[in-house]
Each structure stands twice: as structure tokens, then as C-alpha cells.
Coordinates of C-alpha atoms in Angstrom, one line a residue:
Chain C
M25 CA 85.3 168.6 90.3
S26 CA 84.6 165.5 92.4
E27 CA 87.2 162.7 91.9
T28 CA 85.6 160.5 94.5
Q29 CA 83.3 157.8 93.0
T30 CA 81.0 155.0 94.1
I31 CA 83.0 151.9 95.2
E32 CA 81.7 148.3 94.8
G33 CA 83.5 145.1 96.1
G34 CA 83.7 142.3 98.7
A35 CA 83.8 142.9 102.4
W36 CA 86.8 142.0 104.5
V37 CA 85.9 141.9 108.1
F38 CA 88.4 142.6 110.9
G39 CA 87.7 143.2 114.6
D40 CA 88.3 145.8 117.2
N41 CA 91.4 147.7 117.9
V42 CA 93.3 146.8 114.7
D43 CA 96.6 148.4 115.2
T44 CA 98.3 150.1 112.3
G45 CA 101.3 147.8 113.0
Y46 CA 99.1 145.0 111.9
I47 CA 97.8 147.0 108.9
M48 CA 101.4 147.8 107.8
P49 CA 104.1 146.1 109.8
S50 CA 107.0 148.5 110.7
K51 CA 109.5 146.6 108.7
Y52 CA 108.0 147.9 105.4
A53 CA 108.1 151.6 106.5
S54 CA 111.0 152.4 104.1
L55 CA 109.3 150.9 101.0
P56 CA 108.0 153.2 98.2
D57 CA 104.2 153.4 97.9
E58 CA 103.7 150.9 95.2
E59 CA 105.7 148.2 97.0
L60 CA 103.6 148.7 100.2
A61 CA 100.5 147.1 98.5
A62 CA 102.1 143.6 98.6
H63 CA 102.1 143.7 102.5
A64 CA 98.6 145.3 103.2
M65 CA 97.0 143.8 106.3
E66 CA 99.9 141.2 106.4
G67 CA 100.2 141.6 110.2
I68 CA 96.7 140.3 110.7
D69 CA 96.0 138.3 107.5
P70 CA 99.1 137.2 105.5
D71 CA 96.9 136.1 102.6
F72 CA 95.1 139.4 102.3
P73 CA 97.5 141.0 99.7
K74 CA 97.1 138.1 97.2
N75 CA 93.3 137.8 97.6
V76 CA 92.1 141.3 97.8
Q77 CA 90.4 142.7 94.6
A78 CA 90.1 146.2 93.5
G79 CA 87.1 147.9 95.0
D80 CA 87.0 145.6 98.0
V81 CA 86.0 147.2 101.3
I82 CA 87.5 146.7 104.7
I83 CA 85.1 146.5 107.7
G84 CA 86.5 147.3 111.1
G85 CA 85.0 147.3 114.7
R86 CA 85.9 149.8 117.2
N87 CA 89.1 151.9 117.2
F88 CA 90.2 150.8 113.8
G89 CA 93.8 151.9 112.9
C90 CA 94.9 152.6 116.5
G91 CA 98.7 152.8 117.5
S92 CA 101.3 154.4 115.4
S93 CA 100.2 157.3 113.2
R94 CA 102.0 155.8 110.2
E95 CA 100.4 156.8 106.9
T96 CA 101.8 153.8 105.3
A97 CA 98.8 152.0 106.8
P98 CA 96.1 153.6 104.6
R99 CA 98.5 154.1 101.7
G100 CA 99.3 150.3 101.6
I101 CA 95.6 149.3 101.6
K102 CA 94.7 152.0 99.1
H103 CA 97.4 150.9 96.8
A104 CA 96.3 147.2 97.3
G105 CA 93.0 148.2 95.7
V106 CA 90.8 148.7 98.8
G107 CA 88.1 151.3 97.9
A108 CA 87.0 152.3 101.3
V109 CA 87.2 151.4 105.0
I110 CA 84.0 151.3 107.1
A111 CA 84.2 150.9 110.9
R112 CA 82.1 151.5 114.0
T113 CA 84.9 153.9 115.2
F114 CA 88.2 154.8 114.0
A115 CA 91.4 155.9 115.8
R116 CA 91.9 159.4 114.8
N117 CA 95.3 159.2 113.2
F118 CA 94.2 156.5 110.8
F119 CA 91.0 158.4 110.0
R120 CA 92.7 161.7 109.3
N121 CA 95.6 160.1 107.3
S122 CA 93.0 158.2 105.1
L123 CA 91.1 161.4 104.3
C124 CA 94.2 163.2 103.6
I125 CA 95.4 160.7 101.0
G126 CA 91.8 160.2 99.5
L127 CA 90.9 156.9 100.9
P128 CA 87.2 157.0 101.9
V129 CA 86.6 156.2 105.5
L130 CA 83.1 155.9 106.9
I131 CA 82.0 155.8 110.6
C132 CA 79.0 153.5 110.6
A133 CA 77.4 152.3 113.8
D134 CA 76.1 149.2 112.1
A135 CA 79.4 148.4 110.3
E136 CA 79.5 145.0 111.9
S137 CA 76.3 143.9 110.4
I138 CA 78.4 143.3 107.3
E139 CA 80.0 139.8 107.0
Q140 CA 83.0 138.6 105.4
G141 CA 82.5 138.3 101.6
D142 CA 79.3 140.3 101.5
R143 CA 79.0 142.4 98.3
V144 CA 79.1 146.1 99.3
R145 CA 78.5 149.4 97.4
V146 CA 79.7 152.6 99.0
D147 CA 78.9 156.2 98.1
P148 CA 81.4 158.2 100.1
I149 CA 79.9 161.6 99.3
A150 CA 76.4 160.5 100.4
G151 CA 77.7 158.4 103.3
R152 CA 75.7 155.6 102.1
V153 CA 76.7 151.9 102.5
E154 CA 74.6 149.2 100.6
N155 CA 75.0 145.6 101.5
L156 CA 74.0 144.1 98.2
T157 CA 74.2 140.5 99.6
K158 CA 71.8 141.2 102.5
G159 CA 69.7 143.9 100.8
Q160 CA 70.3 146.4 103.6
T161 CA 71.4 150.1 103.5
L162 CA 73.4 151.7 106.2
Q163 CA 73.9 155.4 106.8
A164 CA 77.4 156.7 107.9
E165 CA 77.9 159.4 110.4
P166 CA 77.9 162.8 108.4
L167 CA 81.3 164.6 108.3
P168 CA 81.8 168.3 108.7
D169 CA 81.6 170.4 105.5
H170 CA 85.4 171.2 105.4
I171 CA 86.2 167.5 105.6
M172 CA 83.6 166.7 102.8
D173 CA 85.3 169.3 100.7
M174 CA 88.5 167.4 101.0
V175 CA 86.7 164.1 100.4
K176 CA 85.3 165.5 97.2
A177 CA 88.5 166.9 96.0
G178 CA 90.0 163.4 96.5
G179 CA 92.4 164.2 99.4
L180 CA 94.3 167.1 101.1
V181 CA 96.8 167.7 98.3
P182 CA 94.2 168.2 95.5
Y183 CA 92.1 170.2 98.0
L184 CA 95.1 172.4 98.9
K185 CA 95.8 173.0 95.2
Q186 CA 92.4 174.1 94.6
T187 CA 92.3 176.5 97.7
L188 CA 95.8 177.7 98.3
T189 CA 97.4 178.1 94.8
Chain G
M290 CA 78.3 177.3 133.0
S291 CA 81.0 175.0 134.0
G292 CA 84.8 175.8 133.7
D293 CA 87.1 174.8 131.0
T294 CA 89.7 172.1 130.7
A295 CA 93.4 173.1 129.9
T296 CA 92.8 171.7 126.4
Q297 CA 89.8 173.9 125.8
K298 CA 91.8 177.0 126.9
I299 CA 94.8 176.0 124.6
L300 CA 92.5 175.5 121.6
A301 CA 90.6 178.7 122.3
R302 CA 93.8 180.6 122.3
A303 CA 95.3 179.0 119.3
S304 CA 92.1 179.5 117.3
G305 CA 91.7 183.1 118.3
R306 CA 88.4 182.5 120.2
E307 CA 87.4 183.6 123.6
R308 CA 86.1 180.2 124.5
V309 CA 85.6 176.8 122.7
D310 CA 83.2 174.0 123.6
V311 CA 83.8 170.3 123.3
G312 CA 82.7 169.2 119.9
D313 CA 83.5 172.5 118.1
I314 CA 85.8 172.2 115.2
V315 CA 88.4 175.0 115.1
W316 CA 91.2 176.0 112.8
A317 CA 94.1 176.4 115.2
K318 CA 97.5 178.0 114.7
V319 CA 100.4 175.6 115.5
D320 CA 103.1 176.8 117.8
A321 CA 105.6 174.1 116.9
H322 CA 105.7 171.2 114.4
V323 CA 108.0 168.3 114.1
M324 CA 108.3 165.7 111.3
H325 CA 110.7 162.6 111.1
D326 CA 112.3 160.6 108.3
N327 CA 109.6 157.9 108.6
Q328 CA 106.8 160.3 108.1
G329 CA 108.5 163.1 106.3
P330 CA 110.1 164.1 102.9
F331 CA 110.1 160.6 101.6
R332 CA 106.3 160.5 101.7
M333 CA 105.3 164.2 101.4
G334 CA 108.2 166.0 99.6
K335 CA 106.9 165.6 96.1
D336 CA 103.5 166.8 96.9
F337 CA 104.8 169.7 99.0
A338 CA 107.1 170.8 96.1
E339 CA 104.1 170.7 93.8
L340 CA 102.2 173.2 95.9
G341 CA 105.4 175.4 95.7
L342 CA 104.7 177.2 99.0
P343 CA 107.3 178.1 101.6
I344 CA 107.5 176.7 105.1
W345 CA 105.3 178.9 107.3
N346 CA 108.0 179.3 110.1
K347 CA 111.4 177.5 110.0
D348 CA 112.1 178.6 113.6
R349 CA 109.1 176.5 114.8
F350 CA 109.8 173.5 112.7
M351 CA 112.1 170.6 113.5
L352 CA 112.9 167.6 111.2
T353 CA 114.6 164.6 112.7
A354 CA 116.2 161.6 111.1
D355 CA 115.6 159.1 113.9
H356 CA 113.5 156.1 112.5
H357 CA 115.7 154.7 109.8
N358 CA 119.0 155.9 111.2
P359 CA 121.6 154.5 110.9
P360 CA 120.2 152.5 107.9
T361 CA 120.4 148.8 107.7
G362 CA 119.9 148.5 104.0
D363 CA 119.2 150.2 100.6
S364 CA 115.6 151.2 101.2
Q365 CA 116.3 152.9 104.5
S366 CA 119.4 154.7 103.0
K367 CA 117.1 156.0 100.2
V368 CA 114.7 157.4 102.8
L369 CA 117.5 159.0 104.7
N370 CA 119.1 160.5 101.6
V371 CA 115.7 162.0 100.5
T372 CA 115.3 163.4 104.0
R373 CA 118.8 165.0 104.1
A374 CA 118.4 166.4 100.5
W375 CA 115.1 168.0 101.5
A376 CA 116.5 169.4 104.6
A377 CA 119.2 171.1 102.6
E378 CA 116.9 172.3 99.8
Q379 CA 114.5 173.8 102.3
E380 CA 117.5 175.3 104.2
L381 CA 116.1 174.1 107.6
S382 CA 117.5 175.6 110.6
H383 CA 116.6 172.6 112.9
F384 CA 117.4 169.3 111.2
Y385 CA 118.8 166.7 113.6
D386 CA 120.5 163.7 112.0
A387 CA 120.8 160.6 114.4
E388 CA 120.9 163.2 117.3
G389 CA 118.0 161.7 119.2
I390 CA 114.3 160.8 119.1
C391 CA 112.1 163.6 117.9
H392 CA 109.9 163.9 121.1
I393 CA 112.9 164.2 123.4
L394 CA 114.7 166.6 121.1
M395 CA 111.6 168.8 120.9
A396 CA 111.7 169.1 124.8
E397 CA 115.4 169.3 125.2
K398 CA 115.8 172.0 122.5
G399 CA 113.1 174.2 123.9
F400 CA 110.4 173.7 121.1
V401 CA 107.7 172.9 123.7
R402 CA 106.3 175.6 125.9
P403 CA 103.4 175.4 128.4
G404 CA 100.1 176.4 126.8
A405 CA 101.4 175.7 123.3
L406 CA 99.7 173.7 120.4
V407 CA 102.3 171.2 118.9
T408 CA 101.8 168.9 116.0
G409 CA 104.0 166.2 114.9
T410 CA 103.9 163.3 112.4
D411 CA 104.2 160.7 115.2
S412 CA 101.6 159.2 117.6
H413 CA 103.8 159.9 120.6
T414 CA 103.6 163.6 120.0
T415 CA 101.5 163.4 123.2
N416 CA 104.9 163.5 124.9
T417 CA 104.6 167.3 125.1
G418 CA 101.8 167.0 127.8
A419 CA 104.5 166.8 130.5
L420 CA 105.5 170.3 129.7
G421 CA 101.8 171.6 129.7
A422 CA 101.5 171.7 126.0
L423 CA 98.9 170.0 123.8
G424 CA 100.8 167.7 121.3
V425 CA 98.7 166.2 118.6
A426 CA 99.7 163.6 116.0
I427 CA 99.0 164.0 112.3
G428 CA 100.4 162.2 109.2
P429 CA 102.9 163.3 106.6
T430 CA 100.3 164.4 104.0
E431 CA 98.4 166.5 106.7
S432 CA 101.9 167.9 107.6
I433 CA 102.0 169.5 104.2
G434 CA 99.0 171.6 105.3
V435 CA 100.7 172.6 108.6
L436 CA 103.9 173.5 106.8
A437 CA 102.1 175.6 104.2
K438 CA 99.6 177.3 106.5
G439 CA 100.8 176.9 110.1
E440 CA 97.3 175.8 111.0
V441 CA 95.4 172.5 111.6
W442 CA 91.8 171.7 112.1
L443 CA 90.8 169.9 115.3
R444 CA 87.8 168.9 117.0
V445 CA 87.8 170.2 120.6
P446 CA 88.1 166.9 122.6
E447 CA 86.7 165.8 125.9
T448 CA 89.1 165.1 128.7
I449 CA 89.5 162.2 130.9
R450 CA 91.1 162.8 134.4
V451 CA 93.5 160.3 135.7
H452 CA 94.4 161.4 139.3
Y453 CA 97.0 159.8 141.5
T454 CA 97.2 160.1 145.3
G455 CA 99.4 158.8 148.1
R456 CA 103.2 158.4 147.8
V457 CA 105.3 156.8 145.0
P458 CA 107.0 153.8 146.6
E459 CA 110.6 152.6 146.0
G460 CA 111.0 150.8 142.7
V461 CA 107.8 152.4 141.1
Y462 CA 108.1 155.0 138.3
G463 CA 106.0 156.9 135.9
K464 CA 105.8 153.8 133.7
D465 CA 104.3 151.8 136.5
M466 CA 101.7 154.5 137.0
V467 CA 100.7 154.8 133.4
L468 CA 100.5 151.0 132.9
L469 CA 98.1 151.0 136.0
A470 CA 95.8 153.4 134.1
L471 CA 96.2 151.4 130.8
R472 CA 95.1 148.2 132.6
D473 CA 91.7 149.8 133.3
L474 CA 91.2 152.2 130.5
K475 CA 92.4 149.8 127.8
V476 CA 93.9 150.7 124.5
D477 CA 90.8 152.4 123.2
G478 CA 89.9 154.0 126.5
A479 CA 90.7 157.6 125.5
E480 CA 89.8 157.5 121.8
Y481 CA 89.5 161.0 120.6
K482 CA 90.0 162.3 124.1
V483 CA 92.8 164.1 126.1
L484 CA 94.2 162.3 129.2
E485 CA 94.9 164.8 131.9
F486 CA 97.2 163.3 134.5
S487 CA 97.3 164.9 137.9
G488 CA 98.0 164.5 141.6
E489 CA 100.8 164.9 144.1
P490 CA 102.7 161.7 143.4
L491 CA 102.8 162.5 139.7
M492 CA 104.0 166.0 140.4
S493 CA 106.6 164.5 142.7
L494 CA 108.1 162.8 139.7
P495 CA 111.0 164.5 137.8
V496 CA 109.6 166.2 134.6
E497 CA 111.3 163.6 132.5
D498 CA 109.4 160.8 134.2
R499 CA 106.2 162.7 133.9
M500 CA 106.8 162.4 130.1
T501 CA 106.5 158.7 130.5
L502 CA 102.8 159.2 131.2
S503 CA 102.1 161.8 128.6
N504 CA 104.1 159.9 126.0
M505 CA 102.1 156.7 126.5
A506 CA 98.8 158.5 126.3
A507 CA 99.1 157.3 122.7
E508 CA 98.6 153.7 124.0
F509 CA 95.1 154.7 125.1
S510 CA 94.4 156.0 121.6
A511 CA 94.3 159.5 123.2
K512 CA 94.4 162.6 121.0
S513 CA 96.8 164.2 123.4
S514 CA 97.6 164.5 127.1
I515 CA 98.2 167.3 129.5
I516 CA 100.0 167.6 132.9
D517 CA 100.0 170.6 135.2
V518 CA 103.0 172.9 135.2
D519 CA 105.0 173.7 138.4
E520 CA 108.5 174.9 139.4
A521 CA 110.2 171.7 138.2
T522 CA 108.6 172.3 134.8
A523 CA 110.0 175.9 134.8
E524 CA 113.4 174.5 135.8
Y525 CA 113.3 171.9 133.0
L526 CA 112.3 174.7 130.5
K527 CA 115.1 177.0 131.7
N528 CA 117.7 174.2 131.0
A529 CA 116.1 173.9 127.6
G530 CA 116.7 177.6 127.1
V531 CA 113.1 178.7 127.5
E532 CA 113.1 181.4 130.2
D533 CA 110.0 183.2 129.4
G534 CA 107.3 183.6 126.7
W535 CA 105.0 181.2 128.3
E536 CA 102.0 181.0 130.6
A537 CA 100.9 177.9 132.4
V538 CA 97.4 176.9 131.4
R539 CA 95.3 174.9 133.9
S540 CA 91.9 173.2 133.9
D541 CA 89.4 175.1 136.0
E542 CA 88.4 173.6 139.3
D543 CA 84.9 173.1 137.9
A544 CA 85.9 171.9 134.5
T545 CA 83.8 169.0 133.0
Y546 CA 85.5 165.6 132.5
A547 CA 84.2 162.7 130.4
A548 CA 85.4 160.4 133.2
S549 CA 87.7 160.3 136.1
Y550 CA 90.0 157.6 137.4
E551 CA 91.8 157.7 140.8
Y552 CA 94.8 155.6 141.9
D553 CA 96.4 155.5 145.4
V554 CA 99.9 154.5 144.5
T555 CA 101.2 154.1 148.1
D556 CA 101.1 150.2 148.0
V557 CA 101.4 149.8 144.3
S558 CA 103.9 147.2 142.8
P559 CA 105.9 147.6 139.7
Q560 CA 103.6 146.8 136.7
V561 CA 104.2 144.8 133.6
A562 CA 102.3 144.8 130.3
C563 CA 102.3 141.1 129.1
P564 CA 102.2 140.0 125.4
H565 CA 100.6 141.0 123.2
R566 CA 98.7 144.1 124.3
M567 CA 99.6 147.2 126.2
D568 CA 96.6 146.8 128.5
N569 CA 97.4 143.3 129.5
V570 CA 98.9 144.6 132.7
Y571 CA 99.7 142.8 135.9
P572 CA 101.7 143.5 139.0
V573 CA 105.2 142.2 138.6
E574 CA 104.9 139.6 141.3
E575 CA 102.1 137.9 139.5
V576 CA 104.0 137.6 136.2
D577 CA 105.7 134.1 135.6
S578 CA 107.5 134.7 132.4
P579 CA 109.3 132.3 130.2
P580 CA 113.1 132.7 130.0
L581 CA 114.1 136.0 128.3
Q582 CA 116.5 136.3 125.3
R583 CA 116.5 140.2 125.2
A584 CA 116.1 143.1 127.4
H585 CA 115.8 146.6 125.9
I586 CA 116.1 150.0 127.4
G587 CA 115.3 152.4 124.6
S588 CA 112.7 154.6 122.8
C589 CA 111.3 158.0 123.5
T590 CA 109.4 156.4 126.4
G591 CA 111.9 154.6 128.3
A592 CA 115.5 155.8 127.7
K593 CA 115.7 159.2 129.2
L594 CA 118.6 159.9 131.6
L595 CA 116.6 158.9 134.7
D596 CA 115.6 155.6 133.0
L597 CA 119.2 154.8 132.3
Q598 CA 120.1 155.7 135.9
A599 CA 117.4 153.6 137.3
A600 CA 118.6 150.7 135.3
A601 CA 122.2 151.3 136.4
A602 CA 121.2 151.3 140.0
V603 CA 120.0 147.8 139.6
L604 CA 122.8 146.6 137.3
K605 CA 125.8 148.2 139.0
G606 CA 128.2 145.4 139.9
R607 CA 126.0 142.7 138.5
R608 CA 125.8 140.8 135.2
V609 CA 123.0 140.1 132.9
A610 CA 121.7 136.4 132.9
H611 CA 123.5 133.9 130.7
G612 CA 121.7 133.7 127.3
L613 CA 120.1 137.2 127.6
Q614 CA 121.3 140.2 125.7
L615 CA 120.7 143.7 127.1
L616 CA 120.3 146.5 124.6
I617 CA 120.7 150.2 125.6
A618 CA 119.7 153.0 123.2
P619 CA 119.6 156.4 125.0
A620 CA 116.9 158.6 123.7
S621 CA 119.3 161.5 122.7
K622 CA 123.0 162.3 122.4
D623 CA 122.6 164.7 125.1
I624 CA 121.3 161.9 127.4
M625 CA 124.1 159.7 126.3
S626 CA 126.8 162.1 127.1
K627 CA 125.3 162.8 130.5
A628 CA 125.1 159.1 131.2
M629 CA 128.7 158.7 130.1
A630 CA 129.9 161.6 132.4
D631 CA 128.1 160.3 135.5
G632 CA 129.1 156.6 135.2
T633 CA 125.6 155.4 134.3
L634 CA 126.5 154.1 130.8
G635 CA 129.8 152.4 132.2
A636 CA 127.7 150.5 134.7
L637 CA 125.2 149.3 132.1
I638 CA 127.9 148.3 129.7
D639 CA 130.0 146.5 132.4
A640 CA 126.9 144.5 133.3
G641 CA 126.7 143.3 129.7
G642 CA 124.8 146.0 128.0
V643 CA 125.2 146.5 124.3
L644 CA 125.2 150.3 123.3
L645 CA 123.0 151.1 120.3
P646 CA 122.5 154.4 118.4
T647 CA 120.5 157.3 120.0
T648 CA 117.6 156.7 117.7
C649 CA 114.1 154.7 117.7
G650 CA 115.8 151.5 116.6
V651 CA 114.2 148.3 117.6
C652 CA 111.2 150.0 119.1
A653 CA 110.3 151.1 115.5
G654 CA 111.0 147.6 114.4
R655 CA 114.2 148.8 112.7
G656 CA 117.9 148.4 113.1
P657 CA 119.9 145.8 115.1
G658 CA 118.5 143.8 117.9
Q659 CA 115.2 142.8 116.3
L660 CA 113.5 139.8 117.8
G661 CA 113.5 136.5 116.1
D662 CA 110.7 133.8 116.0
G663 CA 110.0 132.5 119.5
E664 CA 112.2 135.1 121.3
V665 CA 111.0 136.8 124.4
C666 CA 112.0 140.4 125.3
I667 CA 111.3 142.8 128.2
S668 CA 111.4 146.4 127.0
S669 CA 111.1 149.9 128.5
A670 CA 109.4 151.0 125.2
N671 CA 105.7 151.6 124.6
R672 CA 104.1 148.9 122.4
N673 CA 104.1 145.2 122.5
Y674 CA 101.7 144.0 119.8
K675 CA 103.0 141.1 117.6
G676 CA 105.7 142.1 115.3
R677 CA 106.5 145.5 116.9
M678 CA 110.0 144.7 117.5
G679 CA 110.8 142.3 114.7
S680 CA 109.2 138.8 114.2
A681 CA 105.5 138.4 114.7
E682 CA 106.3 135.2 116.4
A683 CA 108.2 136.9 119.2
S684 CA 106.7 138.1 122.6
I685 CA 107.2 141.4 124.4
Y686 CA 106.8 142.4 128.0
L687 CA 106.8 146.2 128.8
A688 CA 107.9 147.7 132.1
S689 CA 110.0 150.4 133.7
A690 CA 113.8 150.5 133.0
A691 CA 114.3 149.3 136.5
T692 CA 112.1 146.4 136.0
V693 CA 113.8 145.6 132.7
A694 CA 117.2 145.8 134.4
A695 CA 116.1 143.5 137.2
S696 CA 114.7 141.0 134.6
A697 CA 117.9 141.2 132.7
V698 CA 119.8 140.0 135.8
K699 CA 117.4 137.2 136.5
G700 CA 116.7 136.1 133.0
R701 CA 112.9 136.3 133.6
V702 CA 110.5 139.0 134.4
A703 CA 111.6 140.1 137.9
D704 CA 110.9 142.7 140.6
P705 CA 113.3 145.5 140.8
R706 CA 112.5 146.2 144.4
E707 CA 114.8 143.4 145.6
F708 CA 117.8 145.0 144.0
I709 CA 117.4 148.6 145.2
S710 CA 116.1 148.5 148.7

């Protein structure tokens, strides 16, 4: 039943208060999902879309994804291949939107111990983040059961299909 | 046991519980829901159709086409056409096409009542706080859940109290009061929390200007905001067609707050948020800006009737500076027609203002008037990070509509008090 799997890739480190307007600039708001990928994180790192690899992981500081509630922000980075986002804290809109579209997001007090380019393995169900480069294992904050059910289902829509229809 | 905040009471009622504690996760019934073209059918229509469920309550649901409207190209036209087709297919009773910005329409059309829980697919859903309702933002996918079930899960948040004392001086508005708090709390100061704005000077503001504070709660990363309800609120609601069916919900005297801030506004100056962050706030007399190419009075935050009137009071009989363009985008058609009737719009246009549609426009980085590389703008809107209004190489100052108007006359960030005393 679980569609969520372990993710492994390189770390991309960004700082505090990364606004969704930097994650996905407003001017791309009318693009279909598959075209959003080419502009992921463009507002803060114009080279990100061409350098990101499938399975890479974004590391944020505090309040990652603040500002506008645009779902194009997590959609864009998911379509660009990002496997998960790990941050010390998330802005609630980005956090909820990510869970809804099936992009794993992990709240991790030690997120900032991960450096740019570190190799990271993430188990979203167990909330475990292994820094393969540094040989460290970090534990994410556990999420309530009803949210984990959605994570396990792979997002809100598959979860609703299981439970409502 | 200490008392409850208004937020706790609203969430207790909405979740059918006697009482809720901070940190509880509740499934709450939604009293009203709004979705717009930018976070609407274009993103969620297919998934919603696959579920095959009806909308839980069409009388409580509003869809607006305000972000991409009117379109400036093919991709925006597509979004709009998908939005219109979905509205027709769902036989919506409340679809508003280029009629205004969703948060203002929700208030004007009586969708927001004190004590209600409101959800919306936009961060500024916090706007409802000025009417004593708890407005919470969600995304378009989560909106599918609300449309199908009329429910949303929420963690009961802590509340931060921002209390104002003293008297509001001439030239100072809700915008200045909210920027003052943003200066101290910062853009993450209310993360996951509700901002409760209170105090006599706040309640002395017209309800529309109280909205400037509840609206910009989003800029503190707040989950929502709440403001007390009084006779002025009741009058506003009456004009919106809401005469009864609501009860004011107030925080108990002994409610617990996560933090409290207090501001005596008596001697406060107009405030300006400087590039490129909303919390980079200084009193207007300390801001020495480069020459401005654009002044913008628009958005759900800063283009209500009283904003346009405040700008007109400054601009009447004057002209905007050479080399500067003033953009005016009233927040709704109702506001625009009232501003036409009372001469406000005429004064703004005579001063050099360019009238834009009653939609989000350049505040959402869309439509005409977007900033180019190196351009500097002052706006009555809500966000000023790089790229918000066009080029990432442009700079944006945020201020009240009166300060925007004074700055338009001078061509640099300027104090409105010298024009209105």
C-alpha cells in the first residue's frame, strides 16, 4: 500500500525564511506542472534546475517556504526530481502543500548539520535522515498518525481515494 | 485553569468539542471556503473529478478569477478557461470573474461572519480576522479535501497578542501599525501561531483598515489572525447582507498568550518596509530612497475604498513626479464604482494615475505594470522580496496608500503628513 520509498541523493542547502516566491517565482504560476520543473528554486539559485539530480534533497533552515501559499512551489521542486525537503522548521502552507502532493517533508532540529553536496539517505516513514558523507543519522520530528497515513499513501488524493470512495 | 483564546473557542465549536487545548489536532467543519484561479481548477480539477464527489456546500464556497485576469498571454488564458469551464460544470452559485480580489469579495459578499472558520487557497486568507473569523490558508490539493468533506484538520495554535494604545495620529493608518509590529516580530515571528490585534487605536480604525492588519498577518508567517468585534463590525456585516446568524467570539481575560507586544501609537510616524524584506521597516523620515519609477496602489491589502480616498486626499490638485508612473488597481468593482461616484478615482486619474483592472495584477507578479531591471517602486501591497512584482533586479518599498501617494508626488519615498495637515 505504501508508495513512499527511501530517497537518496545530494544535499542542496538553503538558509532561513526561503520564500515560496524564490522557490517558484510568480511569473511561472500559469505553467503546467511539467514545465514548472525548469524553474525550481530559480529565484534563489538560477542554476538549480539544470544541476539538480533525481533524488536530491533540499535542506532548509527556519521557516522554509514562507510567504505565498502557492502549491507550485513544492510541485516545481518535486517535478525537478527533488526527493525530500528537510528543514529545521517549515512555514505551514509549504509543509501542508508538500504532504498533500506527496513530497516528503521532514522537520529536523539538526537539519543544518548537513552541508552542500553531502550524500543523504531519507526514510520518510521512519523519519530517519542518514548523512552518508558524515556518517551521522538524524531523527525527524514524528508526525501525527493521520498525517503519516497520508504520507504512506503518497499524498492527499490517493489517501482520499482509499478512504472516501 | 486559564481561559481560552478566541481561536481556541472557534476551533472548539468547529470541531464539536467543548474545549480544545493548544497543540490538539482537530478535524474542524469549515464555515466558508474560497479558491481562486491561481490555486484552483487548473491544479486540482482533474484530481477532484477523479474522486467523483460533489461539492459539500455551494452556498459556502466562492471561486474567483483574480490572479490571471485579464490574461496577458496564452498560458494565463488557459488557466482562466479551465477555471470558467469548471465553474460552469460544477454549476457554482458564487463564481466571480475579474470582479475583485477574493479576500475582499469574501468580506463584501457576506461570506465571513464572526466566530466562523474560513479556509482559502491563498496565504492572505488571514484577512477574515478583521471580521472576527479565523481564516486559514491551504493549497489547491488540500482544497479537494475541503470541497469533498467540508472539513480540514488543524493543530490548535498558540496566539501572540499585539496590543495598541494611545491615539492614531494624522497620516498614520492600519498599514503603519502592522509594519511597526512586523519590524519587531519579523517574517517568521508568528510561525504556526495566530496574531491577535487589539486595543483602542486599532478599534478606532474603520473595519476595512483593520483588514490591513489581519491581511498582513501572513507576512509574519502567521496561521491566522483575529480582531475583536464591535458595533463597526456589525455595521460592516449589515452592509454585506449579514444581519444575524453570528455571535462574537472573544478571548477570555485570562487567556494564555505565547507572547505579547504593545505599541503606543500616539507619536508614531508613517512606516516604510524597505527592500527586500517586509520586516526591514523604518519610520518614513529615516528613509532616503533613490528616485522612484513606479508607485502602486493595489492588492487585497492596500486598495480598499479608504486606501484610495487616503491617496486622493494627498493627490487632489497635484501631479505625480516626472518620470514616475502611478498605478491604481481598486480591490473590487464595488470599491471602484464607489470611488468613481465620490470623485476619488477622478482625483487619482487627474494626478496622473493609470487605472488597472480590479484584480491582483502586479502584486501577484502578473499583468501590466511589472517592474523592470533596476526599477524602484513604492506599493501599498504586502510583499517586497526580490521578484515579487516583476524583475528580481527591481526594488520595492511598502507603505500605506497615503505614503505611496506622497512619494508619487515627490518621486522619492516621502512623508504624507506634509500633504494632509
